[in-house]
Short mmCIF file of C-alpha atoms in Angstrom, two decimals:
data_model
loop_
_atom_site.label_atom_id
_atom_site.label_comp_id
_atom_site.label_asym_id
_atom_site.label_seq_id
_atom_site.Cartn_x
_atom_site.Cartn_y
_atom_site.Cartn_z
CA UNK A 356 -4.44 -36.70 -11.57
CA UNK A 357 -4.51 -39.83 -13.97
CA UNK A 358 -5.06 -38.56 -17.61
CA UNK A 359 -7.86 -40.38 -19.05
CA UNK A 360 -7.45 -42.09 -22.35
CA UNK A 361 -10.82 -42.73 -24.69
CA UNK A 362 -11.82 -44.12 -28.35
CA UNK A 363 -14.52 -43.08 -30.32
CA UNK A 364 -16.53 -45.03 -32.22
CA UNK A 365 -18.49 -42.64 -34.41
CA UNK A 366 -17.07 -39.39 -35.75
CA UNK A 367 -19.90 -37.24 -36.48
CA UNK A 368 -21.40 -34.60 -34.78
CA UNK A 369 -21.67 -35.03 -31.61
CA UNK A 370 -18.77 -37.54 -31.19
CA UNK A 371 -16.50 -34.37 -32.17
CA UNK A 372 -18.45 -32.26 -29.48
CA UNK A 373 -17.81 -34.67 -27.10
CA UNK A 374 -13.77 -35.02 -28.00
CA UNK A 375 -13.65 -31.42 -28.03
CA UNK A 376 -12.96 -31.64 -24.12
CA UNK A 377 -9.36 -33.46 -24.66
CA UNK A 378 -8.28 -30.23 -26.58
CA UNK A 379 -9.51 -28.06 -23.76
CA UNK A 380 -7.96 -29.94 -20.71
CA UNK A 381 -5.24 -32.42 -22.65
CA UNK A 382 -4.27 -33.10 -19.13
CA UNK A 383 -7.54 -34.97 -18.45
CA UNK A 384 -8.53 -36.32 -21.66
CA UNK A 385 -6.79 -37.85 -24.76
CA UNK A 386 -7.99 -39.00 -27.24
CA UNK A 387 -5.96 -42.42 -29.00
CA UNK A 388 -8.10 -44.31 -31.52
CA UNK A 389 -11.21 -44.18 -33.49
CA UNK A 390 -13.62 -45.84 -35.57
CA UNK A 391 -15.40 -44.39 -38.35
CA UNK A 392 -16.58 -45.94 -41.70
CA UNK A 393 -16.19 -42.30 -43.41
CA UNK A 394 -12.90 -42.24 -44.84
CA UNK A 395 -12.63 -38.63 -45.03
CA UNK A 396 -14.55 -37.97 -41.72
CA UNK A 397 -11.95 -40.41 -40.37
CA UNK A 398 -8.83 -39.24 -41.38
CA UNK A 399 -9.92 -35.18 -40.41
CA UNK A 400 -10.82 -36.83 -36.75
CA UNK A 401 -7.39 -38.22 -36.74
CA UNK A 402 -5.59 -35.39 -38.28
CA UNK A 403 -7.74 -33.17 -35.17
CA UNK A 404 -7.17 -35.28 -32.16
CA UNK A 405 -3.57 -36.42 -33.17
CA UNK A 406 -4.46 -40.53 -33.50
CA UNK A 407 -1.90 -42.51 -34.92
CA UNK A 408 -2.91 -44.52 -37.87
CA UNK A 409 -2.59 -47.93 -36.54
CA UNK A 410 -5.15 -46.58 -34.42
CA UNK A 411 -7.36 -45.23 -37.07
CA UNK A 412 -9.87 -48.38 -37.82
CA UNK A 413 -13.33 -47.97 -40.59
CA UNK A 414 -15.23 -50.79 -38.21
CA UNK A 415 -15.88 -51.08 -35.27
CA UNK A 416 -14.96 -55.36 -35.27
CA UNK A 417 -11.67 -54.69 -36.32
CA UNK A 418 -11.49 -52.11 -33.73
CA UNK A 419 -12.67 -54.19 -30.45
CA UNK A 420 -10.40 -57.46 -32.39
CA UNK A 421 -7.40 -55.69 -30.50
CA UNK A 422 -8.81 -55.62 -27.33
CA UNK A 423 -8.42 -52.93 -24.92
CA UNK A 424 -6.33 -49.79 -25.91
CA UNK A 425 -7.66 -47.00 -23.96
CA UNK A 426 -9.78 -46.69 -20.76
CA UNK A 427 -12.87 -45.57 -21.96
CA UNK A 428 -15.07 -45.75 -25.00
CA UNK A 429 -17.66 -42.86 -26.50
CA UNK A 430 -20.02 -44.67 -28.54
CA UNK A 431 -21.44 -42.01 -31.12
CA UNK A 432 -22.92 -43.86 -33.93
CA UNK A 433 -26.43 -44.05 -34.81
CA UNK A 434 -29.27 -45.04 -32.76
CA UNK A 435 -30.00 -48.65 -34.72
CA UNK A 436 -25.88 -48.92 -34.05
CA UNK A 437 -25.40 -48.50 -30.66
CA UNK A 438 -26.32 -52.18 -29.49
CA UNK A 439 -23.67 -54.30 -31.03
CA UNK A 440 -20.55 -52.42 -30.19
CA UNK A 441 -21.98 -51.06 -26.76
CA UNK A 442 -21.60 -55.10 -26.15
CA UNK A 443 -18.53 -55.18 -27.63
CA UNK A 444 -17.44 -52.86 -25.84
CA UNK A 445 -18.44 -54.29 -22.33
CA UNK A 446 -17.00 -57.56 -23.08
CA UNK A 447 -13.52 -55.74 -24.00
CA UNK A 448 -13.86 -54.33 -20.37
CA UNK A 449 -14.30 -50.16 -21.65
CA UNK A 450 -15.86 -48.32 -19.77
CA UNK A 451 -18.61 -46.43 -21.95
CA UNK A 452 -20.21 -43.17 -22.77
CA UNK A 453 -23.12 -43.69 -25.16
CA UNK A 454 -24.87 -41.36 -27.31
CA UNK A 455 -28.67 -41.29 -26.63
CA UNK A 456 -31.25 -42.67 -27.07
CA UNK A 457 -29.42 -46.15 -26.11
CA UNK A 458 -31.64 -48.17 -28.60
CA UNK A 459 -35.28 -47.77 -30.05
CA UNK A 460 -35.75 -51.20 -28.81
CA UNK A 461 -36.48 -51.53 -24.60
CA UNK A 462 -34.81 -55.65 -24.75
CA UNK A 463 -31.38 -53.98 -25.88
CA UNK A 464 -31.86 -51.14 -23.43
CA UNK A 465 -31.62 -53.50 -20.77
CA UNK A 466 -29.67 -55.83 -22.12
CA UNK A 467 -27.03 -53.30 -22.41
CA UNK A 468 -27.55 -51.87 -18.70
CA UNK A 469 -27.69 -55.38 -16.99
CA UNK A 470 -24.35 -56.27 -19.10
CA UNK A 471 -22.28 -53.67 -18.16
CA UNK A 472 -23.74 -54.39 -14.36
CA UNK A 473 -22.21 -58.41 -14.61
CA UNK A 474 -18.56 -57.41 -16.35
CA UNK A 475 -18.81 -54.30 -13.98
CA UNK A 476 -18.15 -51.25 -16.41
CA UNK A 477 -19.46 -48.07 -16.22
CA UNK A 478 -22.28 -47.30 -18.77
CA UNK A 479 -23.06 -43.78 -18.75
CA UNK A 480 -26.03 -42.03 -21.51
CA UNK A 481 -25.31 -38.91 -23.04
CA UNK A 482 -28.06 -36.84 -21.19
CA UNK A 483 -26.73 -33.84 -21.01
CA UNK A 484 -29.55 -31.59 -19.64
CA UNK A 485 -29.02 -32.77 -16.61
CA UNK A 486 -25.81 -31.68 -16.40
CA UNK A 487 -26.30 -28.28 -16.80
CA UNK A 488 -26.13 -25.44 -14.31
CA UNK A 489 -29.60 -24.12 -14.85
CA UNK A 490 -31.37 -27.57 -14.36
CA UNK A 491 -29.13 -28.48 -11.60
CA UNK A 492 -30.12 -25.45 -9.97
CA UNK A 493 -33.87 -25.77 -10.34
CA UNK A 494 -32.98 -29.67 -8.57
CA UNK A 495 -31.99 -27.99 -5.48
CA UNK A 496 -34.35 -25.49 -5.67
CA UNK A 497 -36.83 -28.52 -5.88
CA UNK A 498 -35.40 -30.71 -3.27
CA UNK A 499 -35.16 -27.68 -1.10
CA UNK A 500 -38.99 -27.13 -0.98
CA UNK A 501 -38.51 -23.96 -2.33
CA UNK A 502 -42.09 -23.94 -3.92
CA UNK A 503 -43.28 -26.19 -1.60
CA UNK A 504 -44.62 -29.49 -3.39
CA UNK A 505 -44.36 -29.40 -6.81
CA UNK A 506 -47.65 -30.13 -8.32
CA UNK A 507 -47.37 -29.58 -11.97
CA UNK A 508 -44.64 -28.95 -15.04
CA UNK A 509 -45.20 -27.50 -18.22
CA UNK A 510 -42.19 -27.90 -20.44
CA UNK A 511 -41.43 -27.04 -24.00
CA UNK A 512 -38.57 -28.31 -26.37
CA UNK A 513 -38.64 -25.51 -29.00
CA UNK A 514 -36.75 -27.87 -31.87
CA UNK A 515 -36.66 -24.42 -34.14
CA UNK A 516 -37.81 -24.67 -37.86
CA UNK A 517 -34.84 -24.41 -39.35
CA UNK A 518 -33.14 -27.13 -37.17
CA UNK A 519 -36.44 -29.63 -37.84
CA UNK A 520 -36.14 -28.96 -41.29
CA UNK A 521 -31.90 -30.07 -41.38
CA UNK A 522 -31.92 -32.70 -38.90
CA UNK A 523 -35.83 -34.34 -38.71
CA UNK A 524 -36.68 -33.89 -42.53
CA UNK A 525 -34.26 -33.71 -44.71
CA UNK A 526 -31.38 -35.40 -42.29
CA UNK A 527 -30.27 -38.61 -40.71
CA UNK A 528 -33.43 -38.13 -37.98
CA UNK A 529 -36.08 -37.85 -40.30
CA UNK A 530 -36.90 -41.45 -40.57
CA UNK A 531 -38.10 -43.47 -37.59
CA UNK A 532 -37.34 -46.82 -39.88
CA UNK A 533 -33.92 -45.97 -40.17
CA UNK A 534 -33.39 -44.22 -36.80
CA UNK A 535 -36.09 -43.70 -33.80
CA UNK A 536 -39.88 -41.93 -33.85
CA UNK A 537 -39.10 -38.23 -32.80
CA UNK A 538 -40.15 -38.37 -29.09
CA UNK A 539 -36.93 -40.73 -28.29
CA UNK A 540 -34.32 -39.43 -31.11
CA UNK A 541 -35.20 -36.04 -30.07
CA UNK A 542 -37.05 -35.57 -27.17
CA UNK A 543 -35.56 -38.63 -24.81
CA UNK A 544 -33.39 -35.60 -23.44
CA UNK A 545 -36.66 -34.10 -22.19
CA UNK A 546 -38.20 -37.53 -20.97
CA UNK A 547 -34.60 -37.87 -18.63
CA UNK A 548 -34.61 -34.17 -17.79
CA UNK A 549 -38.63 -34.89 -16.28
CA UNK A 550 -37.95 -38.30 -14.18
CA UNK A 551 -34.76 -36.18 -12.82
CA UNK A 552 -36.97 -32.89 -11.80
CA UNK A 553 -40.25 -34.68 -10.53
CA UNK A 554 -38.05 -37.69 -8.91
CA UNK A 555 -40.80 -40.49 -9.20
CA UNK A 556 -41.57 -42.96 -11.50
CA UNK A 557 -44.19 -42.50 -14.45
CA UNK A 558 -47.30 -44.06 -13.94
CA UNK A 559 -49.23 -43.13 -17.19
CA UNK A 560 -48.65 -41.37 -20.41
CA UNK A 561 -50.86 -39.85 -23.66
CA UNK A 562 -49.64 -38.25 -26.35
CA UNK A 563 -50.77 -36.70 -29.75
CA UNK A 564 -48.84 -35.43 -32.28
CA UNK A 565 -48.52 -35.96 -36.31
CA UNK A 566 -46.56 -34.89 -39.34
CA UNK A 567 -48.58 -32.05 -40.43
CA UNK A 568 -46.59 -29.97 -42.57
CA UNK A 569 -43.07 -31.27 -43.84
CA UNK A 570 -45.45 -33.62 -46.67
CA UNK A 571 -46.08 -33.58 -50.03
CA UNK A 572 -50.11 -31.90 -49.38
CA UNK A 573 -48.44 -29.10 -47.98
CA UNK A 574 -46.05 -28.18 -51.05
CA UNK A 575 -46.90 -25.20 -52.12
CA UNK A 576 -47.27 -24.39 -56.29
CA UNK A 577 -44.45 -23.86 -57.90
CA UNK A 578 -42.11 -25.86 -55.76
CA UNK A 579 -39.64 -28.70 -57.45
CA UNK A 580 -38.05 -31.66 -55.91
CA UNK A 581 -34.99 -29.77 -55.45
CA UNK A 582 -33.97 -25.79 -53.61
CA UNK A 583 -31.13 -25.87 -56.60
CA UNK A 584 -33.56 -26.07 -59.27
CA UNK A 585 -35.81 -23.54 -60.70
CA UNK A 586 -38.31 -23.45 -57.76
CA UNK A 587 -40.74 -20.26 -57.87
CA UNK A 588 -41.75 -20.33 -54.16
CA UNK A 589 -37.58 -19.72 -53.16
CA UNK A 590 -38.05 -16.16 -52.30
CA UNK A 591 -40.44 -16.90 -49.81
CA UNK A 592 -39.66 -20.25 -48.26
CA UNK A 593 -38.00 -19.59 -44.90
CA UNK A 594 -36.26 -23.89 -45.72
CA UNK A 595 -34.18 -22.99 -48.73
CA UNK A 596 -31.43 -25.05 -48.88
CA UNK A 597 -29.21 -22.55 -50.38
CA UNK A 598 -29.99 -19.95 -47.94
CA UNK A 599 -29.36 -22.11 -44.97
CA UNK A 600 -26.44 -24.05 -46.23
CA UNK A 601 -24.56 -21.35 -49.04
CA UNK A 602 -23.91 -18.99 -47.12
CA UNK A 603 -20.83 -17.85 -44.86
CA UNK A 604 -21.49 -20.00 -42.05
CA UNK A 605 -19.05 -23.32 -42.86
CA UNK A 606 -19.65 -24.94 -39.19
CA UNK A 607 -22.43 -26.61 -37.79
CA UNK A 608 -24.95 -27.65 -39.25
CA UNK A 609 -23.08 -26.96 -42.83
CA UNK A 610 -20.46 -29.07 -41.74
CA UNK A 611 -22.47 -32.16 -42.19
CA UNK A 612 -24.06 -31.66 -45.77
CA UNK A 613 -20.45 -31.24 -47.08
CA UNK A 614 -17.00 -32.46 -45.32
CA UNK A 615 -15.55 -29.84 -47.97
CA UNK A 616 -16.28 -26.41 -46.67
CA UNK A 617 -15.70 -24.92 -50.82
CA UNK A 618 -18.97 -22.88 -51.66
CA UNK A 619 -18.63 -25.50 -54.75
CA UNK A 620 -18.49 -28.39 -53.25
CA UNK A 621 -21.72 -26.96 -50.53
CA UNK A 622 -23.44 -26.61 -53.58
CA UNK A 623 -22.92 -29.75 -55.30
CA UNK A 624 -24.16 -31.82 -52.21
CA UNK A 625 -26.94 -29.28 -52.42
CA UNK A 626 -27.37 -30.62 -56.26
CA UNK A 627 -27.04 -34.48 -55.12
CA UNK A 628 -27.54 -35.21 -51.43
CA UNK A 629 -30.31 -35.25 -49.33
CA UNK A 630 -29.57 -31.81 -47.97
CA UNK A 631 -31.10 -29.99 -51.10
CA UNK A 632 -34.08 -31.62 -51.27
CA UNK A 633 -37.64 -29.73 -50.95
CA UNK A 634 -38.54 -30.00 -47.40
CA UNK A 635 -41.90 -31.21 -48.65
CA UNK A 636 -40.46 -34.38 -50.62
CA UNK A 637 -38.24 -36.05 -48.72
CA UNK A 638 -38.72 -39.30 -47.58
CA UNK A 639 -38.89 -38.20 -43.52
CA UNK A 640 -42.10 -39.60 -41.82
CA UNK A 641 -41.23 -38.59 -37.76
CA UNK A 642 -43.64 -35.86 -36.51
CA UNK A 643 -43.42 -32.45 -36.51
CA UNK A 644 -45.45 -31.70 -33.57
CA UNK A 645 -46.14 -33.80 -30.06
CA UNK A 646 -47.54 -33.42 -26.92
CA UNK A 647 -47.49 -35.58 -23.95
CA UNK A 648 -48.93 -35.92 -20.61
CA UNK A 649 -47.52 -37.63 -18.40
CA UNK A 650 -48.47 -38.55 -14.43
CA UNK A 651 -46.21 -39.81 -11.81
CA UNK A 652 -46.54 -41.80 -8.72
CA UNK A 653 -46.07 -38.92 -6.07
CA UNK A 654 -49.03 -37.09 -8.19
CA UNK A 655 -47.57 -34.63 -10.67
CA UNK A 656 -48.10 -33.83 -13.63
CA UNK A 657 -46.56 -33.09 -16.48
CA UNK A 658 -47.61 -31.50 -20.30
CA UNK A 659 -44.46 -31.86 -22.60
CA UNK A 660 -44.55 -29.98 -26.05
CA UNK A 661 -41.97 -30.76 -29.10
CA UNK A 662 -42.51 -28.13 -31.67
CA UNK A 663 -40.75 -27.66 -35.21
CA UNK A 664 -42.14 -24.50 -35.36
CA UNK A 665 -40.52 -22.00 -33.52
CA UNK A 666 -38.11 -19.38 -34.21
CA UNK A 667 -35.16 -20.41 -32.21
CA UNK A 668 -33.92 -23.71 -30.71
CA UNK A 669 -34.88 -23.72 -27.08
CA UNK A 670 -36.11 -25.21 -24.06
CA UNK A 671 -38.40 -23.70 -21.80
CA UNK A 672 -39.73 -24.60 -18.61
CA UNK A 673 -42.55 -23.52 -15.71
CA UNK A 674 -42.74 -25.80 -12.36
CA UNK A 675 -46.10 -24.88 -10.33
CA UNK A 676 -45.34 -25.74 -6.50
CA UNK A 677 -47.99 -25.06 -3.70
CA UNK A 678 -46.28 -21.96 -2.55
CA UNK A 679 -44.52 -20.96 -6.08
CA UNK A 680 -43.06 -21.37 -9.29
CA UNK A 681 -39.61 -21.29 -11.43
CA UNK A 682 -39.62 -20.37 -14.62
CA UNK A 683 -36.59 -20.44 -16.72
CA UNK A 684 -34.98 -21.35 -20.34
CA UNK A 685 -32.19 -23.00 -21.21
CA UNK A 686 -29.76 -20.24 -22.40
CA UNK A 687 -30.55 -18.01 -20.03
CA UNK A 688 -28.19 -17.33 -17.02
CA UNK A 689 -31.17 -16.41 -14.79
CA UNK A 690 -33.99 -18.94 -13.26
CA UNK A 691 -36.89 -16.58 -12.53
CA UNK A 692 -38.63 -17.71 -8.83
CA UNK A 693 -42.49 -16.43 -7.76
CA UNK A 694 -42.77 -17.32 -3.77
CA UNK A 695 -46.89 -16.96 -2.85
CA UNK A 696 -47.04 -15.79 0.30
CA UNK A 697 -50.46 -14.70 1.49
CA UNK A 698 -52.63 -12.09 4.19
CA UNK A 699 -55.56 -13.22 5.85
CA UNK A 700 -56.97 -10.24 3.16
CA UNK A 701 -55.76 -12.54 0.43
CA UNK A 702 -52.83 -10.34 -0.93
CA UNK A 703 -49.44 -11.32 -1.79
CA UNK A 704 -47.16 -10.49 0.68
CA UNK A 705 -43.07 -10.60 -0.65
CA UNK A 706 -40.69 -12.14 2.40
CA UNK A 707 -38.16 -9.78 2.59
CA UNK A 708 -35.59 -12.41 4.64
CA UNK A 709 -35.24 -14.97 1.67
CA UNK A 710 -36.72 -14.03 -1.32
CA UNK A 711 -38.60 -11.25 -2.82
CA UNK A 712 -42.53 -12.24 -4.76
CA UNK A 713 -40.19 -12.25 -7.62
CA UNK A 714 -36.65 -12.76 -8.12
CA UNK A 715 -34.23 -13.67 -10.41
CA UNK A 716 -31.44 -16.13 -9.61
CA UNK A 717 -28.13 -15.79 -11.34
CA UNK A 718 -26.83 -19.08 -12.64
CA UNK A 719 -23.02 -19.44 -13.54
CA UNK A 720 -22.93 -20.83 -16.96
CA UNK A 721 -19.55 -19.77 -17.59
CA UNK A 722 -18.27 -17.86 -20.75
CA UNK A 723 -17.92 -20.74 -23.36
CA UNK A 724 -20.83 -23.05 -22.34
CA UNK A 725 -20.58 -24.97 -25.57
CA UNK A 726 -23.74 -27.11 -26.28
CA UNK A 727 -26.49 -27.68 -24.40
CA UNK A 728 -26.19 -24.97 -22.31
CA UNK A 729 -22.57 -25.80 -20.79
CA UNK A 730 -24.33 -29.62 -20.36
CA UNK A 731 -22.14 -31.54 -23.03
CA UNK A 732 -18.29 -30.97 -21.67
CA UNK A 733 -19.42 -30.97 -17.84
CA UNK A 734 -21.25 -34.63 -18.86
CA UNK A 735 -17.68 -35.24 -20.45
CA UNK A 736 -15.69 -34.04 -17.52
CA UNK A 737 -18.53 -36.11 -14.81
CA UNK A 738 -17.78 -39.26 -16.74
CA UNK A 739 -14.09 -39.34 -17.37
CA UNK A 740 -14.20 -38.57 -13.34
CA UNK A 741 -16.20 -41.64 -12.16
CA UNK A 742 -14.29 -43.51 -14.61
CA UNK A 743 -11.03 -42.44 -12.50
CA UNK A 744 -12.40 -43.52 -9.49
CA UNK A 745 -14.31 -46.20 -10.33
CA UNK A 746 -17.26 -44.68 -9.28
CA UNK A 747 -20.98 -46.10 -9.67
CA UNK A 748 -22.51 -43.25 -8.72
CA UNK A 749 -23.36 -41.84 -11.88
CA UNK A 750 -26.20 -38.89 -12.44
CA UNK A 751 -26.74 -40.26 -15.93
CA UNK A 752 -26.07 -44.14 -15.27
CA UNK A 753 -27.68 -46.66 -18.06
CA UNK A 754 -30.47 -47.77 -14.80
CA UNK A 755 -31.47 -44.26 -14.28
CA UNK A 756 -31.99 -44.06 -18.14
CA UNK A 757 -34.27 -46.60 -18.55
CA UNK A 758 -37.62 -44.65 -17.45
CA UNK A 759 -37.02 -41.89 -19.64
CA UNK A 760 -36.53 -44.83 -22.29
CA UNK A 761 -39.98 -46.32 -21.55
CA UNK A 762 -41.71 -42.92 -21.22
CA UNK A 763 -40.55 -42.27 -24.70
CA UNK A 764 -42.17 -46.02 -25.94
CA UNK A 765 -45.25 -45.42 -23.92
CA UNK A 766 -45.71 -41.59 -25.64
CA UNK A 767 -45.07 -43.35 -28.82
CA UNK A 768 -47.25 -46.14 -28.60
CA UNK A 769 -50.29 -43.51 -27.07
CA UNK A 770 -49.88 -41.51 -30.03
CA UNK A 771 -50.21 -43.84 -32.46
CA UNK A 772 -53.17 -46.01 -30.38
CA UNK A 773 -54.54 -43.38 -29.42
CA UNK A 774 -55.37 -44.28 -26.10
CA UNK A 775 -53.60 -43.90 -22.84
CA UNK A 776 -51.16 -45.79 -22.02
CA UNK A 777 -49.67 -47.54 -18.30
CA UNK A 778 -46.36 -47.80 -17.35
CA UNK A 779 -46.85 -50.73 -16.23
CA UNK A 780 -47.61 -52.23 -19.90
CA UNK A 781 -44.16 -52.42 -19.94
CA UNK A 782 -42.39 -55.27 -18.37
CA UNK A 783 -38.35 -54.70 -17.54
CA UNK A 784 -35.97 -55.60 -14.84
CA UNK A 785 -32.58 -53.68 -14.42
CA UNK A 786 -30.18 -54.50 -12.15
CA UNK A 787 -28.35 -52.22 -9.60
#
């Protein structure tokens, strides 16, 4: 088996999650150069993944300037930033993993798709829901008829309040000028997962939705600018910065307000950064809250919630099929199945010879699952396959992408209209 070579362009979060594969199966996957502006955050990456310095580049320019070097590129760097060295990429003949969303703009969403089509590279999104067991599992289950015809979904991305609060308010999401409005930084994941499950296209979405609590109208008295300072409401504010970030925990997310893991250094970011700022005066303006409906050609339909409010970080799901339903979450190992069967007297009747009314279904996630429910290495390991074979046939391929893109703009644009909007608003040609 031909070991796989790869840069990154982007060392933060989720470019490290992503890497984390070459140290698990080093016969697969190594890593040999990346690109990161962060000096610090650079030379850790290096010191990590064993780069070699001439190999160790703070833009991304410089970095394509040499041409090829590796097989494959992960592009990890912010949403505005994925456009110009995705095409930089393409033209140096990579063959690319990128970071979702692929752009807040639709024109460089297909720009980039119908490029990579012409110089023939793979371009491959980061949607890593559907590469995990559970939701691969509830496809077959689908595509089986299991339920019959599946008529409507209900589906919930539980963002959990903590998590809203580090990444959507007070962190690099929480400004759609900057980045992306919530339902495609966040919740494109959900939009890709939908268009997999139903398999038809989108025909019309509304959506409502708002920033109703992380604002300054809902500070309460007593509150100052900063968790550090002398804030009376600390002993009962559930987003203290010094809870979430001072304590033992030195991983994610603490790992992003300071590259220093030193209590003292935690809590002088906490004193300067944007990390120890009052959850009600930061300068975030995405929503905290959204629903979306959304109807598809073959006639179902679908009610999406994103909620900052919840205890835990989650996503939960219910499909309603003419003759049952699947219910399941996430981080479960178990996708719950109800099969209707009924009497002429109208009572449910189980069928012994496949499935009882109610059953559970194991579903092998494995024992270190990692992110995502086991969905960001096996996205890793899918793409570092196709790009050994030269494969096309990609589940997460820019062209199947674009829909959840455009679902995302239409729930956006409904939201802030008010008013339903078509699909068809939306003109766009990708090519095979």
């Amino acid at each position: 088996m031909k070991k796989i070579t790869a840069a990154l362009v982007g060392a933060g979060s989720r470019g490290n999650e992503y890497s984390t594969y070459s140290l698990e199966h080093p016969d697969e996957l190594q890593m040999v150069a990346v690109v990161e502006p962060v000096k610090e955050q650079r030379e850790l990456y290096a010191k990590k993944y064993g780069i070699a310095p001439e190999n160790c580049f703070s833009d991304y320019p410089e970095f394509f300037a040499r041409g090829k070097i590796a097989d494959c590129a992960f592009i990890c760097t912010q949403d505005r930033m994925h456009f110009e060295p995705t095409m930089m990429a393409i033209d140096c003949g990579y063959d690319i993993m990128l970071e979702k969303p692929m752009s807040p703009s639709l024109e460089e969403c297909i720009t980039m798709a119908n490029h990579a089509a012409e110089k023939g590279v793979l371009l491959s999104l980061c949607y890593v829901l559907r590469f995990t067991e559970i939701f691969q599992k509830i496809k077959q289950l689908l595509d089986d008829g299991e339920i019959g015809r599946l008529i409507a979904i209900q589906h919930n991305e539980n963002v959990g309040f903590w998590h809203m609060a580090h990444s959507f308010v007070r962190g690099h999401w929480r400004n759609s000028d900057e980045t992306s409005p919530m339902i495609l930084a966040k919740s494109c994941h959900d939009m890709d997962l939908l268009y997999y499950l139903v398999g038809s296209k989108p025909v019309s979405v509304a959506s409502f939705g708002s920033l109703n609590y992380f604002n300054k109208e809902s500070a309460p008295n007593g509150s100052t600018d900063r968790c550090t300072d002398d804030c009376k409401y600390r002993d009962n504010c559930p987003y203290d910065a010094t809870k979430l970030y001072l304590g033992k925990n030195t991983g994610w997310p603490v790992d992003v307000v300071s590259l220093d893991p030193s209590l003292d250094a935690r809590r002088k970011a906490l004193e300067t950064g944007p990390y120890g700022r009052c959850v009600h005066r930061c300068d975030n303006n995405v929503v905290d809250n959204q629903v979306s409906i959304i109807n598809f050609e073959n006639g179902v339909n679908v009610a999406f919630t994103m909620s900052g409010f919840t205890k835990g970080i989650s996503r939960t799901i219910k499909l309603m099929g003419s003759h049952g339903q699947i219910e399941a979450k996430l981080e479960d190992t178990t996708i719950n199945i109800n099969l209707y069967k009924f009497q002429n007297a109208g009572f449910i009747k189980p069928d012994q010879d496949k499935y009882p009314f109610c059953v559970n279904i194991p579903v092998n996630v494995g024992e270190d699952i990692h992110g995502h429910g086991g969905g960001d290495l096996r996205l890793v390991a899918d793409f570092i396959n196709n790009v050994r074979s030269k494969s096309t046939n990609m589940l997460s391929s820019a062209r199947n992408s674009v829909y959840s893109h455009i679902m995302a703009f239409a729930a956006e644009k409904s939201r802030l209209e008010n008013r339903v909007v078509n699909i068809s608003e939306y003109n766009f040609d990708v090519e095979d």
